[in-house]
mmCIF file of C-alpha atoms in Angstrom:
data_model
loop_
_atom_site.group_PDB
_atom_site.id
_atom_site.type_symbol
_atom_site.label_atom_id
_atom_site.label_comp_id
_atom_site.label_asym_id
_atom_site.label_seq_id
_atom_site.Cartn_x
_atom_site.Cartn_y
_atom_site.Cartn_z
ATOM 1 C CA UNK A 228 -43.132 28.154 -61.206
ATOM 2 C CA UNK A 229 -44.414 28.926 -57.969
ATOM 3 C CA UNK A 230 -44.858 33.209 -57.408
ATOM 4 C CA UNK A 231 -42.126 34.196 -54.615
ATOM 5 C CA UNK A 232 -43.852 37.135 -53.954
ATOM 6 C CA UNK A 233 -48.007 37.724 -53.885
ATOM 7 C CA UNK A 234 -49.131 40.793 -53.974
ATOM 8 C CA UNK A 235 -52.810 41.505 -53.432
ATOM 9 C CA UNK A 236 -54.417 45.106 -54.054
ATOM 10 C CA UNK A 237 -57.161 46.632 -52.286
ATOM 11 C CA UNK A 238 -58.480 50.268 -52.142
ATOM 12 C CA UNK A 239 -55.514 52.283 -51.419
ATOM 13 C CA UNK A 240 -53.113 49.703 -50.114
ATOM 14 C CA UNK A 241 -51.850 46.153 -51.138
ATOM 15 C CA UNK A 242 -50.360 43.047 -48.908
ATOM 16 C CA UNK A 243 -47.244 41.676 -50.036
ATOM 17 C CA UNK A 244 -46.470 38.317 -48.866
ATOM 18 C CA UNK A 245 -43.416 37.106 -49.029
ATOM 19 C CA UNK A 246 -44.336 33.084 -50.163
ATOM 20 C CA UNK A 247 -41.647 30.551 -49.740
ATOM 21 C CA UNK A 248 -42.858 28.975 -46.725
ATOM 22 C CA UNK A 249 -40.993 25.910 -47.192
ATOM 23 C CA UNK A 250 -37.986 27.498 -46.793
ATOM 24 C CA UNK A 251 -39.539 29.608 -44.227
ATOM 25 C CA UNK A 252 -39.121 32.382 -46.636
ATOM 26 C CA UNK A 253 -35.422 32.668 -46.923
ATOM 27 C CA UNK A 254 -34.212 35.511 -48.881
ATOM 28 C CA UNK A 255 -32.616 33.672 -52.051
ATOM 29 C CA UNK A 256 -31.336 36.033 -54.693
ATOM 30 C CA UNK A 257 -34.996 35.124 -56.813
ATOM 31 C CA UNK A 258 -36.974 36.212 -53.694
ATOM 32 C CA UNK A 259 -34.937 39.442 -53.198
ATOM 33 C CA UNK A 260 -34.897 40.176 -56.640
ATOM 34 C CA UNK A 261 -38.843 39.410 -56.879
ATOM 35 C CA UNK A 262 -39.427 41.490 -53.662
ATOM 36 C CA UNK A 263 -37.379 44.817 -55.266
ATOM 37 C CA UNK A 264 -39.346 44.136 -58.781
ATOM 38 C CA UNK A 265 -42.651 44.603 -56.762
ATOM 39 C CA UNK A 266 -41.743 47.072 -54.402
ATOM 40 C CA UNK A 267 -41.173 49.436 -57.649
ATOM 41 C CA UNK A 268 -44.294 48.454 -59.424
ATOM 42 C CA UNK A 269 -46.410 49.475 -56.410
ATOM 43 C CA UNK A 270 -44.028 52.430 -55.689
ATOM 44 C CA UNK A 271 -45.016 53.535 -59.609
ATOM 45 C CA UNK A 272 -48.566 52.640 -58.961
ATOM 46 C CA UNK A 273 -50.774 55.989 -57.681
ATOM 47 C CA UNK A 274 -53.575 54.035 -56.703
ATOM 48 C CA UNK A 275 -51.767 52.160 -53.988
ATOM 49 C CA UNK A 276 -50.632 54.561 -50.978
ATOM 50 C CA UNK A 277 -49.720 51.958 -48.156
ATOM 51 C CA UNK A 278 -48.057 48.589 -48.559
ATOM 52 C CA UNK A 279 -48.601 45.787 -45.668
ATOM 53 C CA UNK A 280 -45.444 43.129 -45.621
ATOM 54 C CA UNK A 281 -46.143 39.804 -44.525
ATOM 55 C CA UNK A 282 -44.631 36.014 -44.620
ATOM 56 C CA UNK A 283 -46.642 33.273 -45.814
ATOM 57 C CA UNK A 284 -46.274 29.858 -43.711
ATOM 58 C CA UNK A 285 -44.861 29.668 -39.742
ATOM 59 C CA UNK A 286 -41.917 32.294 -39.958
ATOM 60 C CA UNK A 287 -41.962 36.441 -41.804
ATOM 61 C CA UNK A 288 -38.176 35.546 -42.789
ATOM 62 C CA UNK A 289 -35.379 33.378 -41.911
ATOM 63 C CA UNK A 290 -32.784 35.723 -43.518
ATOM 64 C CA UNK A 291 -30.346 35.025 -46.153
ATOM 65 C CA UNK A 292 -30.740 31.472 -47.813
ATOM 66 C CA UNK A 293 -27.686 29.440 -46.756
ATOM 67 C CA UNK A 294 -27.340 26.849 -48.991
ATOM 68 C CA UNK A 295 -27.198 29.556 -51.592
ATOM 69 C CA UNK A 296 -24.909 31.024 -49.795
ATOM 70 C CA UNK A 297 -22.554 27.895 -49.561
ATOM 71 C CA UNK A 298 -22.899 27.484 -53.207
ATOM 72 C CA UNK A 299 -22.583 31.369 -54.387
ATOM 73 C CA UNK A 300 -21.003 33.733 -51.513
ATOM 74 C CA UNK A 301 -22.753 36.333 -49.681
ATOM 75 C CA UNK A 302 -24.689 38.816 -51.755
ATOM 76 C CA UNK A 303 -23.051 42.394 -52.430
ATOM 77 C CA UNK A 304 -23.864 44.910 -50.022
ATOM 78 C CA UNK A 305 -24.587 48.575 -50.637
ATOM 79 C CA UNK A 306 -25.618 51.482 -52.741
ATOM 80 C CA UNK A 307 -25.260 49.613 -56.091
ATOM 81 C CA UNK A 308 -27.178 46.162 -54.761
ATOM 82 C CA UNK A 309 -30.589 46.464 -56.366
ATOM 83 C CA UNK A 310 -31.611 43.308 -54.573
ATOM 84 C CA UNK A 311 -31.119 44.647 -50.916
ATOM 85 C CA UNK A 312 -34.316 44.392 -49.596
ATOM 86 C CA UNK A 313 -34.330 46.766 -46.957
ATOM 87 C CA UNK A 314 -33.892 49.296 -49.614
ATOM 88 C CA UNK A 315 -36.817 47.941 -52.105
ATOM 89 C CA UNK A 316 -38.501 48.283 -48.918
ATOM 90 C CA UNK A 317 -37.220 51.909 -48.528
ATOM 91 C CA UNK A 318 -37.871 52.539 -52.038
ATOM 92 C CA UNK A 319 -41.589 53.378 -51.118
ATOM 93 C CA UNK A 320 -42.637 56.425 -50.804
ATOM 94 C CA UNK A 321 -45.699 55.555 -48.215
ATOM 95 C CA UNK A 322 -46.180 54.119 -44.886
ATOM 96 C CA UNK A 323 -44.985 50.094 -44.725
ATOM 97 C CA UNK A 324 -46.856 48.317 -42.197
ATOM 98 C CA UNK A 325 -45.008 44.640 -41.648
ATOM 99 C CA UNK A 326 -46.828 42.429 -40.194
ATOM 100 C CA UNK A 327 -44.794 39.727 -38.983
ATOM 101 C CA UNK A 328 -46.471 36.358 -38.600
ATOM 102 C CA UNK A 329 -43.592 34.112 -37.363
ATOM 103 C CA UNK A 330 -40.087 33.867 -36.975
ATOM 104 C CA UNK A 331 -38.263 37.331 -37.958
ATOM 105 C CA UNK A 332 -34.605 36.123 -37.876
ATOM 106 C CA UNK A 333 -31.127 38.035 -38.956
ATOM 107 C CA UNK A 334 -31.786 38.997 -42.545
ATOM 108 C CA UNK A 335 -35.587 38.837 -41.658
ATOM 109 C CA UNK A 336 -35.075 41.036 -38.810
ATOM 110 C CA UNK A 337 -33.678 43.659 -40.794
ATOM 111 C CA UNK A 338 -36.229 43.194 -43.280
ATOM 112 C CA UNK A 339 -39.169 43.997 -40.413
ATOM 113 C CA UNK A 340 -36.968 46.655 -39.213
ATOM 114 C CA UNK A 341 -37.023 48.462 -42.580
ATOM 115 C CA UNK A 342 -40.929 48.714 -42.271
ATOM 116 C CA UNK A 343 -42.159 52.411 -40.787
ATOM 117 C CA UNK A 344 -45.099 50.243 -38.235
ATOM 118 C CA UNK A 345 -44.503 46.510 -36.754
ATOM 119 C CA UNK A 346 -46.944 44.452 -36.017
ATOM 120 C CA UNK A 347 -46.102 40.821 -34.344
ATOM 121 C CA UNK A 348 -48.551 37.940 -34.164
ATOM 122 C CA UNK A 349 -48.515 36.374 -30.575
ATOM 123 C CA UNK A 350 -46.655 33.405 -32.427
ATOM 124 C CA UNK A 351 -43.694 36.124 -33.711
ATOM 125 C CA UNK A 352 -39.822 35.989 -32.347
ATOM 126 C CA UNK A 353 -37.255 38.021 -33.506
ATOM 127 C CA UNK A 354 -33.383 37.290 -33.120
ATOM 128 C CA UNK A 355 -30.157 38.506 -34.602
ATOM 129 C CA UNK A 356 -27.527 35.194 -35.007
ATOM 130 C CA UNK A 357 -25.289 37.008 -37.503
ATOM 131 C CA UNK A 358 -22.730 36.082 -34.879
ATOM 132 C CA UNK A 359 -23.883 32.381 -34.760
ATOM 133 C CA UNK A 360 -23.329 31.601 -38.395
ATOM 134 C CA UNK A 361 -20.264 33.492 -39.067
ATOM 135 C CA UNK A 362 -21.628 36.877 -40.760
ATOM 136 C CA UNK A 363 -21.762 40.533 -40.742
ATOM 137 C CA UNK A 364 -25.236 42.576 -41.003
ATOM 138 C CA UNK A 365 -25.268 44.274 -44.220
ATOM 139 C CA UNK A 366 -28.613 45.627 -44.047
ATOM 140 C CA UNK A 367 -28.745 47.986 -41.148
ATOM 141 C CA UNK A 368 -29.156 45.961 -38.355
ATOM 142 C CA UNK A 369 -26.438 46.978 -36.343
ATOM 143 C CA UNK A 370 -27.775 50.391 -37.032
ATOM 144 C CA UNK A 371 -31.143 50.217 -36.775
ATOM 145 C CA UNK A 372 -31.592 48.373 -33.661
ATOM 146 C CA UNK A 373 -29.177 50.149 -31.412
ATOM 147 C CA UNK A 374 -30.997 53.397 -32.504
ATOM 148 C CA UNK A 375 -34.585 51.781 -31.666
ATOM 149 C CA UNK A 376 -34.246 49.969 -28.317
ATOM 150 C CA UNK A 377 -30.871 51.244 -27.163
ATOM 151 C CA UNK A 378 -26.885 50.422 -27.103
ATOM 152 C CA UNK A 379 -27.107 47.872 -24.941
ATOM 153 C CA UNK A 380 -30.304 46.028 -25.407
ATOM 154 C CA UNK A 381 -29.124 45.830 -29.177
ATOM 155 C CA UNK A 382 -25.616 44.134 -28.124
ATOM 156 C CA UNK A 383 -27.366 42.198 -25.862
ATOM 157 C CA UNK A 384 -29.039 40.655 -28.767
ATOM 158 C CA UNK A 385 -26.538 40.732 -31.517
ATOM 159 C CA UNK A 386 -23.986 39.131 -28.678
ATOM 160 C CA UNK A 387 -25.974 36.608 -27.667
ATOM 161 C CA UNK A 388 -28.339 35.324 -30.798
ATOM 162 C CA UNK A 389 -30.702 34.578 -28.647
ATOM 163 C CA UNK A 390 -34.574 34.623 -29.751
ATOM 164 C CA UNK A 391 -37.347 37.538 -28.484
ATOM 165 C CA UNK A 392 -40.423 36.446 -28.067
ATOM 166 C CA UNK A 393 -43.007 39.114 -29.728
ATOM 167 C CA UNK A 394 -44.125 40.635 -25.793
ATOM 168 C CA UNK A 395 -40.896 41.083 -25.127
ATOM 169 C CA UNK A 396 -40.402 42.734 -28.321
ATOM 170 C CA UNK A 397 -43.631 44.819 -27.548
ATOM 171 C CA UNK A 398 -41.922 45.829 -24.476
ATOM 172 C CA UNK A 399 -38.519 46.533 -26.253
ATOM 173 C CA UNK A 400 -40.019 48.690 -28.566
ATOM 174 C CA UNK A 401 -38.818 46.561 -31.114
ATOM 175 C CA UNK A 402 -42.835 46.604 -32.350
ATOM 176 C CA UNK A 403 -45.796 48.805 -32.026
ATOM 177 C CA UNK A 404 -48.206 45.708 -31.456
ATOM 178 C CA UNK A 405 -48.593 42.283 -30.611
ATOM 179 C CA UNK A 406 -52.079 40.714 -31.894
ATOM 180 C CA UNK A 407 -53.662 37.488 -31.851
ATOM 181 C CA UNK A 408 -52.699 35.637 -35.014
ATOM 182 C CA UNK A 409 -55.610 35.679 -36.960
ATOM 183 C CA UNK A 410 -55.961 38.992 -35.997
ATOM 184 C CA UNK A 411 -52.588 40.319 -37.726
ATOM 185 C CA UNK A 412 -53.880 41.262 -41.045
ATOM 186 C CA UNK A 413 -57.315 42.510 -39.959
ATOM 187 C CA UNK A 414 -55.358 44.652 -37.784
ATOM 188 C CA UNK A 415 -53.001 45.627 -40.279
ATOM 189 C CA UNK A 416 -55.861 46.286 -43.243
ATOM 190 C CA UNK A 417 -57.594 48.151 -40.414
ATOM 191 C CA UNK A 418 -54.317 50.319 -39.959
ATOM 192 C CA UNK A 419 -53.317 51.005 -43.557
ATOM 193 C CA UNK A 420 -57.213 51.979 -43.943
ATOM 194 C CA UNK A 421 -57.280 54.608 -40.942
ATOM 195 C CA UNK A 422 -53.669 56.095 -42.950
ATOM 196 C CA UNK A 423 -55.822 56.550 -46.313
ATOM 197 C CA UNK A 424 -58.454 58.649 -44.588
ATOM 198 C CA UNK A 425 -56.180 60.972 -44.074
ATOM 199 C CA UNK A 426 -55.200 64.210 -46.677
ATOM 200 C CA UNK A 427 -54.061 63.192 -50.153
ATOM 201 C CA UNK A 428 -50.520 63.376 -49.552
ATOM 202 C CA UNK A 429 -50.085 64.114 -45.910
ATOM 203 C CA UNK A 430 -49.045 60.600 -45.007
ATOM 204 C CA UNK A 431 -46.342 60.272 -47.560
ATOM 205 C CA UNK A 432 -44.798 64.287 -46.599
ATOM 206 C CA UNK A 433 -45.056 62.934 -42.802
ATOM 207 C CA UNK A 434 -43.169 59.677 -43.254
ATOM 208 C CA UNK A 435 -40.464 61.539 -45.209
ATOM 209 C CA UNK A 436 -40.067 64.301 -42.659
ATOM 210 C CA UNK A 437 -40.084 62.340 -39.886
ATOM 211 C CA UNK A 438 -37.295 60.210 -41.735
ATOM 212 C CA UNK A 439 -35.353 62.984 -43.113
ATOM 213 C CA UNK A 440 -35.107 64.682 -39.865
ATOM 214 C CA UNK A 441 -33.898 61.184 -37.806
ATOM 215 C CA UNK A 442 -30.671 61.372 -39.326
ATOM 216 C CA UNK A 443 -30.537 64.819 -38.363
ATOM 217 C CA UNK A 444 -29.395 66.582 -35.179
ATOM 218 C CA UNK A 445 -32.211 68.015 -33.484
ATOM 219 C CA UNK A 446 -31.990 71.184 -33.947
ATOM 220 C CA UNK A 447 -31.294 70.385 -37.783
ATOM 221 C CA UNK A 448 -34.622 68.263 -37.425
ATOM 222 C CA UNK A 449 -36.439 71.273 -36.549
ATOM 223 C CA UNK A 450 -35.432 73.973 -39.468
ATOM 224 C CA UNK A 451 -35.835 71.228 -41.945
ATOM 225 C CA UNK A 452 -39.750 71.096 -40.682
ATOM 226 C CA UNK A 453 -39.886 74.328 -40.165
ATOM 227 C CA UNK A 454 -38.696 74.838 -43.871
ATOM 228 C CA UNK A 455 -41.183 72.078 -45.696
ATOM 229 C CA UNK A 456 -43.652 73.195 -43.729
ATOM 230 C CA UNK A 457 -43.848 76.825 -44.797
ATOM 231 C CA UNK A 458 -43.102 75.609 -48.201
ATOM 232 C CA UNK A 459 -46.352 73.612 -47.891
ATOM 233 C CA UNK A 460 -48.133 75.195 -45.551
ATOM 234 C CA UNK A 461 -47.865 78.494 -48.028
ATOM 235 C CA UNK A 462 -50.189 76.259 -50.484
ATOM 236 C CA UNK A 463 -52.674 75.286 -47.821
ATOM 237 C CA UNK A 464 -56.083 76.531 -48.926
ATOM 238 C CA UNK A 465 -59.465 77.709 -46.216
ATOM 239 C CA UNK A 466 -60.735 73.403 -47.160
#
């Protein structure tokens, strides 16, 4: 039986490829449920400190599966779904780079969005049609996006389904990069590697601040750094 998810591990960091390209990686409840299984193992594993997420084939995701849909009903949404895959994603404690190589559509667009760097192939497009097949976002989108690129930009997108091409997306802020395709994971490898030669640590105290304190008002932002960082700071040694 074919391996829904690959995972590869280098010094410090590992690609995970999401690999059902003939179903241009469509998130069936075996892929979601394969994806959570090896977000944990690398979460548990102290030798990998960055995780790149990728899609193997001509699209990163195409969302939900629907035929398995039409045969079982939407998956369950929430705290107590262990198969959400914005959360395995979330369930890292380090930096996620995705890389996305193709299509990033609806579920797949959440998926990207769950990542803490995007980085698009010239070949990448991104597009919400939750409205187009009948569904709600249960994964953040409507959240997410509207919080990244703005109110309007986001309903612009989730109103109309239509498809972003990845310079647009670049110009959105949607992602950091756009790259040449057979650049992507060079420059995502090259990315995760300038993140380990940083402080043991630092990275993984940065991402969670930095997280912690979104959800935050601003001025709650700022004591909760204030407070971590003399708690850590007080540790900090002359080296």
């Amino acid at each position: 039986m074919t391996n829904m998810v690959l995972i590869e591990r280098k010094a410090g960091y590992a690609i995970v490829t999401l690999n059902r390209p003939e179903a241009l990686n469509a998130l069936s409840d075996r892929l979601r449920s394969d994806l959570n299984a090896a977000m944990r193992s690398l979460a548990e594993d102290g030798d990998v400190r960055v995780v790149i997420l990728t899609g193997s084939g001509r699209a990163f995701c195409a969302g939900l599966d629907l035929k398995e849909i039409a045969e079982k009903g939407f998956p369950k949404f929430g705290d107590a779904d262990l198969a959400d895959p914005v959360r395995s994603v979330a369930s890292f404690p380090g930096p996620v780079i995705v890389a996305v190589n193709g299509h990033a559509i609806t579920g797949g667009f959440e998926l990207a969005l769950a990542g803490d760097v995007i980085l698009a192939s010239e070949n990448a497009s991104f597009a919400d049609t939750h409205a187009r097949v009948g569904a709600m976002p249960g994964w953040g989108l409507s959240q997410r996006l509207s919080r990244l690129i703005g109110v309007n930009r986001a309903k612009e997108l989730s109103l109309t389904c239509r498809f972003v091409p990845a310079q647009e997306a670049e110009r959105w802020g949607i992602v950091n990069r756009v790259v040449e395709p057979d650049r992507l994971l060079e420059t995502a490898e090259e990315m995760a590697q300038a993140m380990l030669a940083t402080a043991p640590g630092m990275i993984e105290r940065l991402k969670a601040v930095i997280d912690d304190g979104y959800l935050l008002t601003l001025g709650e932002g700022l004591a909760l750094e204030g407070e971590r960082a003399q708690r850590f700071n007080e540790g900090a040694r002359p080296a």
